[in-house]
Amino acid sequence: MNASAAFVSPTQLSDDDYDGEWVNLEGSVQNLDTQGQRATFEVTDGNHSTRVVYEGTLPETMGENRIVVAKGRVEGDTLVAKQLSVRAHEGSERPAEAR
């Protein structure tokens, strides 16, 4: 995995060509569907959504409307995530340095 992957929003992914690149996609989780060790969901920023596919154990705090960073490779209009992290602080409670 590329340690210096850029942080991007779903809007940035829809506006620019990131196909084949490693990114850290940040946004709100929507339409979470889990089947065994495979999860699919959308990450949205309110303007656009990006489909995410992840295989592995989900973080315990993962859920609808939680802020997540999905690190993975962009394949067309989907992010194939290799790592997920759920933000500890969301919205106005997030520290300023994390916004």
PDB file of N, CA and C in Angstrom:
ATOM      1  N   MET A   1       0.831  -1.182   0.000  1.00  0.00           N
ATOM      2  CA  MET A   1       0.000   0.000   0.000  1.00  0.00           C
ATOM      3  C   MET A   1       0.873   1.242   0.000  1.00  0.00           C
ATOM      4  N   ASN A   2       0.406   2.232  -0.677  1.00  0.00           N
ATOM      5  CA  ASN A   2       1.123   3.495  -0.754  1.00  0.00           C
ATOM      6  C   ASN A   2       0.865   4.293   0.517  1.00  0.00           C
ATOM      7  N   ALA A   3       1.912   4.541   1.303  1.00  0.00           N
ATOM      8  CA  ALA A   3       1.759   5.250   2.575  1.00  0.00           C
ATOM      9  C   ALA A   3       1.375   6.712   2.378  1.00  0.00           C
ATOM     10  N   SER A   4       1.658   7.275   1.219  1.00  0.00           N
ATOM     11  CA  SER A   4       1.387   8.692   0.990  1.00  0.00           C
ATOM     12  C   SER A   4       0.120   8.913   0.160  1.00  0.00           C
ATOM     13  N   ALA A   5      -0.836   8.030   0.280  1.00  0.00           N
ATOM     14  CA  ALA A   5      -2.076   8.161  -0.478  1.00  0.00           C
ATOM     15  C   ALA A   5      -2.793   9.447  -0.091  1.00  0.00           C
ATOM     16  N   ALA A   6      -3.342  10.123  -1.091  1.00  0.00           N
ATOM     17  CA  ALA A   6      -4.033  11.393  -0.873  1.00  0.00           C
ATOM     18  C   ALA A   6      -5.367  11.177  -0.178  1.00  0.00           C
ATOM     19  N   PHE A   7      -5.768  12.136   0.663  1.00  0.00           N
ATOM     20  CA  PHE A   7      -7.106  12.149   1.237  1.00  0.00           C
ATOM     21  C   PHE A   7      -8.024  12.799   0.210  1.00  0.00           C
ATOM     22  N   VAL A   8      -9.122  12.114  -0.139  1.00  0.00           N
ATOM     23  CA  VAL A   8     -10.055  12.627  -1.133  1.00  0.00           C
ATOM     24  C   VAL A   8     -11.494  12.436  -0.651  1.00  0.00           C
ATOM     25  N   SER A   9     -12.365  13.228  -1.212  1.00  0.00           N
ATOM     26  CA  SER A   9     -13.803  13.110  -0.948  1.00  0.00           C
ATOM     27  C   SER A   9     -14.453  12.412  -2.144  1.00  0.00           C
ATOM     28  N   PRO A  10     -15.676  11.924  -1.991  1.00  0.00           N
ATOM     29  CA  PRO A  10     -16.382  11.360  -3.145  1.00  0.00           C
ATOM     30  C   PRO A  10     -16.526  12.362  -4.297  1.00  0.00           C
ATOM     31  N   THR A  11     -16.708  13.636  -3.975  1.00  0.00           N
ATOM     32  CA  THR A  11     -16.808  14.653  -5.029  1.00  0.00           C
ATOM     33  C   THR A  11     -15.501  14.739  -5.817  1.00  0.00           C
ATOM     34  N   GLN A  12     -14.370  14.725  -5.119  1.00  0.00           N
ATOM     35  CA  GLN A  12     -13.082  14.768  -5.817  1.00  0.00           C
ATOM     36  C   GLN A  12     -12.903  13.546  -6.706  1.00  0.00           C
ATOM     37  N   LEU A  13     -13.320  12.367  -6.213  1.00  0.00           N
ATOM     38  CA  LEU A  13     -13.200  11.162  -7.038  1.00  0.00           C
ATOM     39  C   LEU A  13     -14.054  11.261  -8.292  1.00  0.00           C
ATOM     40  N   SER A  14     -15.225  11.893  -8.190  1.00  0.00           N
ATOM     41  CA  SER A  14     -16.090  12.011  -9.364  1.00  0.00           C
ATOM     42  C   SER A  14     -15.602  13.078 -10.331  1.00  0.00           C
ATOM     43  N   ASP A  15     -14.878  14.078  -9.817  1.00  0.00           N
ATOM     44  CA  ASP A  15     -14.413  15.191 -10.664  1.00  0.00           C
ATOM     45  C   ASP A  15     -13.074  14.921 -11.353  1.00  0.00           C
ATOM     46  N   ASP A  16     -12.222  14.096 -10.748  1.00  0.00           N
ATOM     47  CA  ASP A  16     -10.885  13.849 -11.287  1.00  0.00           C
ATOM     48  C   ASP A  16     -10.686  12.369 -11.561  1.00  0.00           C
ATOM     49  N   ASP A  17      -9.639  12.048 -12.318  1.00  0.00           N
ATOM     50  CA  ASP A  17      -9.343  10.664 -12.670  1.00  0.00           C
ATOM     51  C   ASP A  17      -8.354  10.074 -11.669  1.00  0.00           C
ATOM     52  N   TYR A  18      -8.866   9.260 -10.770  1.00  0.00           N
ATOM     53  CA  TYR A  18      -8.031   8.575  -9.777  1.00  0.00           C
ATOM     54  C   TYR A  18      -7.941   7.085 -10.068  1.00  0.00           C
ATOM     55  N   ASP A  19      -8.457   6.636 -11.207  1.00  0.00           N
ATOM     56  CA  ASP A  19      -8.492   5.208 -11.516  1.00  0.00           C
ATOM     57  C   ASP A  19      -7.103   4.587 -11.384  1.00  0.00           C
ATOM     58  N   GLY A  20      -7.029   3.522 -10.583  1.00  0.00           N
ATOM     59  CA  GLY A  20      -5.767   2.818 -10.368  1.00  0.00           C
ATOM     60  C   GLY A  20      -4.922   3.381  -9.252  1.00  0.00           C
ATOM     61  N   GLU A  21      -5.312   4.506  -8.673  1.00  0.00           N
ATOM     62  CA  GLU A  21      -4.520   5.134  -7.613  1.00  0.00           C
ATOM     63  C   GLU A  21      -4.987   4.691  -6.231  1.00  0.00           C
ATOM     64  N   TRP A  22      -4.055   4.729  -5.269  1.00  0.00           N
ATOM     65  CA  TRP A  22      -4.357   4.490  -3.863  1.00  0.00           C
ATOM     66  C   TRP A  22      -4.779   5.807  -3.246  1.00  0.00           C
ATOM     67  N   VAL A  23      -5.913   5.796  -2.532  1.00  0.00           N
ATOM     68  CA  VAL A  23      -6.420   7.001  -1.887  1.00  0.00           C
ATOM     69  C   VAL A  23      -6.960   6.672  -0.498  1.00  0.00           C
ATOM     70  N   ASN A  24      -7.123   7.711   0.281  1.00  0.00           N
ATOM     71  CA  ASN A  24      -7.837   7.656   1.557  1.00  0.00           C
ATOM     72  C   ASN A  24      -9.149   8.392   1.315  1.00  0.00           C
ATOM     73  N   LEU A  25     -10.236   7.652   1.188  1.00  0.00           N
ATOM     74  CA  LEU A  25     -11.542   8.229   0.906  1.00  0.00           C
ATOM     75  C   LEU A  25     -12.256   8.507   2.226  1.00  0.00           C
ATOM     76  N   GLU A  26     -12.650   9.763   2.443  1.00  0.00           N
ATOM     77  CA  GLU A  26     -13.296  10.132   3.696  1.00  0.00           C
ATOM     78  C   GLU A  26     -14.708  10.628   3.439  1.00  0.00           C
ATOM     79  N   GLY A  27     -15.641  10.155   4.278  1.00  0.00           N
ATOM     80  CA  GLY A  27     -17.022  10.604   4.186  1.00  0.00           C
ATOM     81  C   GLY A  27     -17.907   9.797   5.105  1.00  0.00           C
ATOM     82  N   SER A  28     -19.201   9.965   4.936  1.00  0.00           N
ATOM     83  CA  SER A  28     -20.205   9.321   5.773  1.00  0.00           C
ATOM     84  C   SER A  28     -20.659   7.996   5.157  1.00  0.00           C
ATOM     85  N   VAL A  29     -20.804   6.973   5.997  1.00  0.00           N
ATOM     86  CA  VAL A  29     -21.215   5.640   5.549  1.00  0.00           C
ATOM     87  C   VAL A  29     -22.720   5.606   5.293  1.00  0.00           C
ATOM     88  N   GLN A  30     -23.099   5.066   4.137  1.00  0.00           N
ATOM     89  CA  GLN A  30     -24.502   4.879   3.766  1.00  0.00           C
ATOM     90  C   GLN A  30     -24.679   3.490   3.171  1.00  0.00           C
ATOM     91  N   ASN A  31     -25.850   2.906   3.343  1.00  0.00           N
ATOM     92  CA  ASN A  31     -26.215   1.631   2.707  1.00  0.00           C
ATOM     93  C   ASN A  31     -25.227   0.509   3.007  1.00  0.00           C
ATOM     94  N   LEU A  32     -24.851   0.381   4.275  1.00  0.00           N
ATOM     95  CA  LEU A  32     -23.910  -0.657   4.696  1.00  0.00           C
ATOM     96  C   LEU A  32     -24.562  -2.028   4.576  1.00  0.00           C
ATOM     97  N   ASP A  33     -23.913  -2.948   3.862  1.00  0.00           N
ATOM     98  CA  ASP A  33     -24.394  -4.316   3.687  1.00  0.00           C
ATOM     99  C   ASP A  33     -23.239  -5.264   3.957  1.00  0.00           C
ATOM    100  N   THR A  34     -23.413  -6.163   4.912  1.00  0.00           N
ATOM    101  CA  THR A  34     -22.357  -7.116   5.236  1.00  0.00           C
ATOM    102  C   THR A  34     -22.846  -8.531   4.993  1.00  0.00           C
ATOM    103  N   GLN A  35     -21.949  -9.332   4.443  1.00  0.00           N
ATOM    104  CA  GLN A  35     -22.205 -10.750   4.225  1.00  0.00           C
ATOM    105  C   GLN A  35     -20.915 -11.475   4.539  1.00  0.00           C
ATOM    106  N   GLY A  36     -20.868 -12.066   5.745  1.00  0.00           N
ATOM    107  CA  GLY A  36     -19.649 -12.741   6.177  1.00  0.00           C
ATOM    108  C   GLY A  36     -18.526 -11.738   6.361  1.00  0.00           C
ATOM    109  N   GLN A  37     -17.420 -11.960   5.687  1.00  0.00           N
ATOM    110  CA  GLN A  37     -16.250 -11.083   5.774  1.00  0.00           C
ATOM    111  C   GLN A  37     -16.245 -10.009   4.689  1.00  0.00           C
ATOM    112  N   ARG A  38     -17.326  -9.901   3.914  1.00  0.00           N
ATOM    113  CA  ARG A  38     -17.393  -8.916   2.822  1.00  0.00           C
ATOM    114  C   ARG A  38     -18.423  -7.841   3.159  1.00  0.00           C
ATOM    115  N   ALA A  39     -18.021  -6.596   3.005  1.00  0.00           N
ATOM    116  CA  ALA A  39     -18.930  -5.475   3.236  1.00  0.00           C
ATOM    117  C   ALA A  39     -18.920  -4.573   2.010  1.00  0.00           C
ATOM    118  N   THR A  40     -20.087  -4.086   1.663  1.00  0.00           N
ATOM    119  CA  THR A  40     -20.206  -3.067   0.631  1.00  0.00           C
ATOM    120  C   THR A  40     -20.998  -1.913   1.238  1.00  0.00           C
ATOM    121  N   PHE A  41     -20.621  -0.718   0.860  1.00  0.00           N
ATOM    122  CA  PHE A  41     -21.306   0.473   1.345  1.00  0.00           C
ATOM    123  C   PHE A  41     -20.935   1.641   0.458  1.00  0.00           C
ATOM    124  N   GLU A  42     -21.604   2.754   0.682  1.00  0.00           N
ATOM    125  CA  GLU A  42     -21.272   3.975  -0.032  1.00  0.00           C
ATOM    126  C   GLU A  42     -20.680   4.958   0.958  1.00  0.00           C
ATOM    127  N   VAL A  43     -19.728   5.734   0.483  1.00  0.00           N
ATOM    128  CA  VAL A  43     -19.190   6.842   1.258  1.00  0.00           C
ATOM    129  C   VAL A  43     -19.672   8.102   0.553  1.00  0.00           C
ATOM    130  N   THR A  44     -20.331   8.983   1.306  1.00  0.00           N
ATOM    131  CA  THR A  44     -20.888  10.196   0.718  1.00  0.00           C
ATOM    132  C   THR A  44     -20.356  11.436   1.425  1.00  0.00           C
ATOM    133  N   ASP A  45     -20.302  12.514   0.668  1.00  0.00           N
ATOM    134  CA  ASP A  45     -19.930  13.809   1.252  1.00  0.00           C
ATOM    135  C   ASP A  45     -21.087  14.795   1.135  1.00  0.00           C
ATOM    136  N   GLY A  46     -22.262  14.281   0.803  1.00  0.00           N
ATOM    137  CA  GLY A  46     -23.434  15.135   0.645  1.00  0.00           C
ATOM    138  C   GLY A  46     -23.681  15.554  -0.790  1.00  0.00           C
ATOM    139  N   ASN A  47     -22.643  15.518  -1.622  1.00  0.00           N
ATOM    140  CA  ASN A  47     -22.768  15.861  -3.046  1.00  0.00           C
ATOM    141  C   ASN A  47     -22.692  14.627  -3.930  1.00  0.00           C
ATOM    142  N   HIS A  48     -21.737  13.767  -3.648  1.00  0.00           N
ATOM    143  CA  HIS A  48     -21.522  12.549  -4.423  1.00  0.00           C
ATOM    144  C   HIS A  48     -21.304  11.375  -3.476  1.00  0.00           C
ATOM    145  N   SER A  49     -21.471  10.181  -4.028  1.00  0.00           N
ATOM    146  CA  SER A  49     -21.212   8.952  -3.276  1.00  0.00           C
ATOM    147  C   SER A  49     -20.280   8.064  -4.077  1.00  0.00           C
ATOM    148  N   THR A  50     -19.465   7.297  -3.356  1.00  0.00           N
ATOM    149  CA  THR A  50     -18.564   6.333  -3.981  1.00  0.00           C
ATOM    150  C   THR A  50     -18.808   4.974  -3.351  1.00  0.00           C
ATOM    151  N   ARG A  51     -18.963   3.963  -4.179  1.00  0.00           N
ATOM    152  CA  ARG A  51     -19.154   2.590  -3.702  1.00  0.00           C
ATOM    153  C   ARG A  51     -17.819   2.066  -3.169  1.00  0.00           C
ATOM    154  N   VAL A  52     -17.891   1.390  -2.019  1.00  0.00           N
ATOM    155  CA  VAL A  52     -16.702   0.807  -1.401  1.00  0.00           C
ATOM    156  C   VAL A  52     -16.950  -0.681  -1.177  1.00  0.00           C
ATOM    157  N   VAL A  53     -15.945  -1.489  -1.496  1.00  0.00           N
ATOM    158  CA  VAL A  53     -15.971  -2.921  -1.232  1.00  0.00           C
ATOM    159  C   VAL A  53     -14.812  -3.215  -0.294  1.00  0.00           C
ATOM    160  N   TYR A  54     -15.104  -3.959   0.776  1.00  0.00           N
ATOM    161  CA  TYR A  54     -14.082  -4.277   1.783  1.00  0.00           C
ATOM    162  C   TYR A  54     -14.239  -5.724   2.208  1.00  0.00           C
ATOM    163  N   GLU A  55     -13.120  -6.437   2.279  1.00  0.00           N
ATOM    164  CA  GLU A  55     -13.135  -7.805   2.786  1.00  0.00           C
ATOM    165  C   GLU A  55     -12.265  -7.856   4.018  1.00  0.00           C
ATOM    166  N   GLY A  56     -12.876  -8.278   5.120  1.00  0.00           N
ATOM    167  CA  GLY A  56     -12.159  -8.357   6.382  1.00  0.00           C
ATOM    168  C   GLY A  56     -13.102  -8.028   7.523  1.00  0.00           C
ATOM    169  N   THR A  57     -12.555  -7.972   8.714  1.00  0.00           N
ATOM    170  CA  THR A  57     -13.333  -7.655   9.893  1.00  0.00           C
ATOM    171  C   THR A  57     -13.568  -6.155   9.971  1.00  0.00           C
ATOM    172  N   LEU A  58     -14.826  -5.763  10.100  1.00  0.00           N
ATOM    173  CA  LEU A  58     -15.158  -4.341  10.205  1.00  0.00           C
ATOM    174  C   LEU A  58     -14.795  -3.814  11.591  1.00  0.00           C
ATOM    175  N   PRO A  59     -14.390  -2.551  11.672  1.00  0.00           N
ATOM    176  CA  PRO A  59     -14.185  -1.936  12.987  1.00  0.00           C
ATOM    177  C   PRO A  59     -15.488  -2.007  13.788  1.00  0.00           C
ATOM    178  N   GLU A  60     -15.387  -2.201  15.097  1.00  0.00           N
ATOM    179  CA  GLU A  60     -16.574  -2.319  15.946  1.00  0.00           C
ATOM    180  C   GLU A  60     -17.482  -1.099  15.855  1.00  0.00           C
ATOM    181  N   THR A  61     -16.918   0.068  15.617  1.00  0.00           N
ATOM    182  CA  THR A  61     -17.707   1.303  15.587  1.00  0.00           C
ATOM    183  C   THR A  61     -18.272   1.615  14.202  1.00  0.00           C
ATOM    184  N   MET A  62     -18.043   0.748  13.243  1.00  0.00           N
ATOM    185  CA  MET A  62     -18.548   0.963  11.885  1.00  0.00           C
ATOM    186  C   MET A  62     -20.067   0.890  11.870  1.00  0.00           C
ATOM    187  N   GLY A  63     -20.711   1.840  11.203  1.00  0.00           N
ATOM    188  CA  GLY A  63     -22.161   1.830  11.099  1.00  0.00           C
ATOM    189  C   GLY A  63     -22.657   2.947  10.206  1.00  0.00           C
ATOM    190  N   GLU A  64     -23.951   2.934   9.951  1.00  0.00           N
ATOM    191  CA  GLU A  64     -24.584   3.962   9.121  1.00  0.00           C
ATOM    192  C   GLU A  64     -24.299   5.353   9.676  1.00  0.00           C
ATOM    193  N   ASN A  65     -24.010   6.274   8.784  1.00  0.00           N
ATOM    194  CA  ASN A  65     -23.795   7.698   9.085  1.00  0.00           C
ATOM    195  C   ASN A  65     -22.519   7.989   9.866  1.00  0.00           C
ATOM    196  N   ARG A  66     -21.685   7.005  10.121  1.00  0.00           N
ATOM    197  CA  ARG A  66     -20.408   7.249  10.791  1.00  0.00           C
ATOM    198  C   ARG A  66     -19.411   7.776   9.766  1.00  0.00           C
ATOM    199  N   ILE A  67     -18.478   8.592  10.220  1.00  0.00           N
ATOM    200  CA  ILE A  67     -17.430   9.112   9.341  1.00  0.00           C
ATOM    201  C   ILE A  67     -16.317   8.069   9.276  1.00  0.00           C
ATOM    202  N   VAL A  68     -15.980   7.682   8.050  1.00  0.00           N
ATOM    203  CA  VAL A  68     -14.989   6.631   7.840  1.00  0.00           C
ATOM    204  C   VAL A  68     -13.915   7.121   6.882  1.00  0.00           C
ATOM    205  N   VAL A  69     -12.721   6.579   7.049  1.00  0.00           N
ATOM    206  CA  VAL A  69     -11.663   6.731   6.061  1.00  0.00           C
ATOM    207  C   VAL A  69     -11.384   5.335   5.522  1.00  0.00           C
ATOM    208  N   ALA A  70     -11.609   5.173   4.231  1.00  0.00           N
ATOM    209  CA  ALA A  70     -11.382   3.900   3.561  1.00  0.00           C
ATOM    210  C   ALA A  70     -10.140   4.050   2.685  1.00  0.00           C
ATOM    211  N   LYS A  71      -9.104   3.277   3.009  1.00  0.00           N
ATOM    212  CA  LYS A  71      -7.859   3.346   2.235  1.00  0.00           C
ATOM    213  C   LYS A  71      -7.833   2.175   1.262  1.00  0.00           C
ATOM    214  N   GLY A  72      -7.670   2.521  -0.013  1.00  0.00           N
ATOM    215  CA  GLY A  72      -7.645   1.462  -1.007  1.00  0.00           C
ATOM    216  C   GLY A  72      -7.381   1.991  -2.398  1.00  0.00           C
ATOM    217  N   ARG A  73      -7.627   1.108  -3.366  1.00  0.00           N
ATOM    218  CA  ARG A  73      -7.353   1.413  -4.769  1.00  0.00           C
ATOM    219  C   ARG A  73      -8.659   1.701  -5.499  1.00  0.00           C
ATOM    220  N   VAL A  74      -8.641   2.754  -6.292  1.00  0.00           N
ATOM    221  CA  VAL A  74      -9.804   3.121  -7.092  1.00  0.00           C
ATOM    222  C   VAL A  74      -9.831   2.231  -8.333  1.00  0.00           C
ATOM    223  N   GLU A  75     -10.976   1.564  -8.527  1.00  0.00           N
ATOM    224  CA  GLU A  75     -11.184   0.729  -9.708  1.00  0.00           C
ATOM    225  C   GLU A  75     -12.481   1.172 -10.366  1.00  0.00           C
ATOM    226  N   GLY A  76     -12.366   2.050 -11.346  1.00  0.00           N
ATOM    227  CA  GLY A  76     -13.543   2.618 -12.001  1.00  0.00           C
ATOM    228  C   GLY A  76     -14.289   3.523 -11.041  1.00  0.00           C
ATOM    229  N   ASP A  77     -15.548   3.197 -10.761  1.00  0.00           N
ATOM    230  CA  ASP A  77     -16.340   4.011  -9.842  1.00  0.00           C
ATOM    231  C   ASP A  77     -16.434   3.387  -8.443  1.00  0.00           C
ATOM    232  N   THR A  78     -15.532   2.431  -8.159  1.00  0.00           N
ATOM    233  CA  THR A  78     -15.536   1.712  -6.880  1.00  0.00           C
ATOM    234  C   THR A  78     -14.174   1.835  -6.210  1.00  0.00           C
ATOM    235  N   LEU A  79     -14.179   1.913  -4.879  1.00  0.00           N
ATOM    236  CA  LEU A  79     -12.940   1.857  -4.112  1.00  0.00           C
ATOM    237  C   LEU A  79     -12.844   0.466  -3.494  1.00  0.00           C
ATOM    238  N   VAL A  80     -11.778  -0.255  -3.796  1.00  0.00           N
ATOM    239  CA  VAL A  80     -11.535  -1.552  -3.181  1.00  0.00           C
ATOM    240  C   VAL A  80     -10.644  -1.280  -1.972  1.00  0.00           C
ATOM    241  N   ALA A  81     -11.263  -1.263  -0.796  1.00  0.00           N
ATOM    242  CA  ALA A  81     -10.577  -0.852   0.430  1.00  0.00           C
ATOM    243  C   ALA A  81      -9.794  -2.003   1.039  1.00  0.00           C
ATOM    244  N   LYS A  82      -8.614  -1.683   1.528  1.00  0.00           N
ATOM    245  CA  LYS A  82      -7.761  -2.644   2.231  1.00  0.00           C
ATOM    246  C   LYS A  82      -7.706  -2.327   3.713  1.00  0.00           C
ATOM    247  N   GLN A  83      -8.123  -1.103   4.074  1.00  0.00           N
ATOM    248  CA  GLN A  83      -8.074  -0.677   5.467  1.00  0.00           C
ATOM    249  C   GLN A  83      -9.201   0.323   5.721  1.00  0.00           C
ATOM    250  N   LEU A  84      -9.847   0.200   6.879  1.00  0.00           N
ATOM    251  CA  LEU A  84     -10.912   1.128   7.266  1.00  0.00           C
ATOM    252  C   LEU A  84     -10.612   1.689   8.643  1.00  0.00           C
ATOM    253  N   SER A  85     -10.907   2.946   8.828  1.00  0.00           N
ATOM    254  CA  SER A  85     -10.857   3.524  10.172  1.00  0.00           C
ATOM    255  C   SER A  85     -12.059   4.436  10.330  1.00  0.00           C
ATOM    256  N   VAL A  86     -12.706   4.310  11.486  1.00  0.00           N
ATOM    257  CA  VAL A  86     -13.876   5.115  11.794  1.00  0.00           C
ATOM    258  C   VAL A  86     -13.414   6.248  12.682  1.00  0.00           C
ATOM    259  N   ARG A  87     -13.827   7.462  12.344  1.00  0.00           N
ATOM    260  CA  ARG A  87     -13.423   8.641  13.114  1.00  0.00           C
ATOM    261  C   ARG A  87     -13.976   8.557  14.531  1.00  0.00           C
ATOM    262  N   ALA A  88     -13.137   8.876  15.508  1.00  0.00           N
ATOM    263  CA  ALA A  88     -13.551   8.871  16.906  1.00  0.00           C
ATOM    264  C   ALA A  88     -14.456  10.052  17.212  1.00  0.00           C
ATOM    265  N   HIS A  89     -14.217  11.182  16.540  1.00  0.00           N
ATOM    266  CA  HIS A  89     -15.003  12.392  16.755  1.00  0.00           C
ATOM    267  C   HIS A  89     -15.644  12.787  15.451  1.00  0.00           C
ATOM    268  N   GLU A  90     -16.909  13.189  15.528  1.00  0.00           N
ATOM    269  CA  GLU A  90     -17.621  13.573  14.312  1.00  0.00           C
ATOM    270  C   GLU A  90     -18.254  14.941  14.469  1.00  0.00           C
ATOM    271  N   GLY A  91     -18.494  15.586  13.345  1.00  0.00           N
ATOM    272  CA  GLY A  91     -19.192  16.866  13.334  1.00  0.00           C
ATOM    273  C   GLY A  91     -18.503  17.909  14.184  1.00  0.00           C
ATOM    274  N   SER A  92     -19.279  18.679  14.929  1.00  0.00           N
ATOM    275  CA  SER A  92     -18.726  19.774  15.720  1.00  0.00           C
ATOM    276  C   SER A  92     -17.881  19.279  16.882  1.00  0.00           C
ATOM    277  N   GLU A  93     -17.996  17.989  17.233  1.00  0.00           N
ATOM    278  CA  GLU A  93     -17.196  17.452  18.325  1.00  0.00           C
ATOM    279  C   GLU A  93     -15.805  17.019  17.877  1.00  0.00           C
ATOM    280  N   ARG A  94     -15.572  16.999  16.571  1.00  0.00           N
ATOM    281  CA  ARG A  94     -14.244  16.647  16.082  1.00  0.00           C
ATOM    282  C   ARG A  94     -13.276  17.776  16.420  1.00  0.00           C
ATOM    283  N   PRO A  95     -12.090  17.438  16.906  1.00  0.00           N
ATOM    284  CA  PRO A  95     -11.107  18.494  17.166  1.00  0.00           C
ATOM    285  C   PRO A  95     -10.799  19.270  15.902  1.00  0.00           C
ATOM    286  N   ALA A  96     -10.525  20.564  16.035  1.00  0.00           N
ATOM    287  CA  ALA A  96     -10.269  21.430  14.870  1.00  0.00           C
ATOM    288  C   ALA A  96      -9.138  20.894  14.019  1.00  0.00           C
ATOM    289  N   GLU A  97      -8.093  20.338  14.643  1.00  0.00           N
ATOM    290  CA  GLU A  97      -6.948  19.853  13.867  1.00  0.00           C
ATOM    291  C   GLU A  97      -7.296  18.621  13.039  1.00  0.00           C
ATOM    292  N   ALA A  98      -8.419  17.965  13.329  1.00  0.00           N
ATOM    293  CA  ALA A  98      -8.830  16.771  12.572  1.00  0.00           C
ATOM    294  C   ALA A  98      -9.816  17.107  11.458  1.00  0.00           C
ATOM    295  N   ARG A  99     -10.252  18.345  11.376  1.00  0.00           N
ATOM    296  CA  ARG A  99     -11.232  18.733  10.351  1.00  0.00           C
ATOM    297  C   ARG A  99     -10.579  19.065   9.049  1.00  0.00           C
TER     298      ARG A  99
END
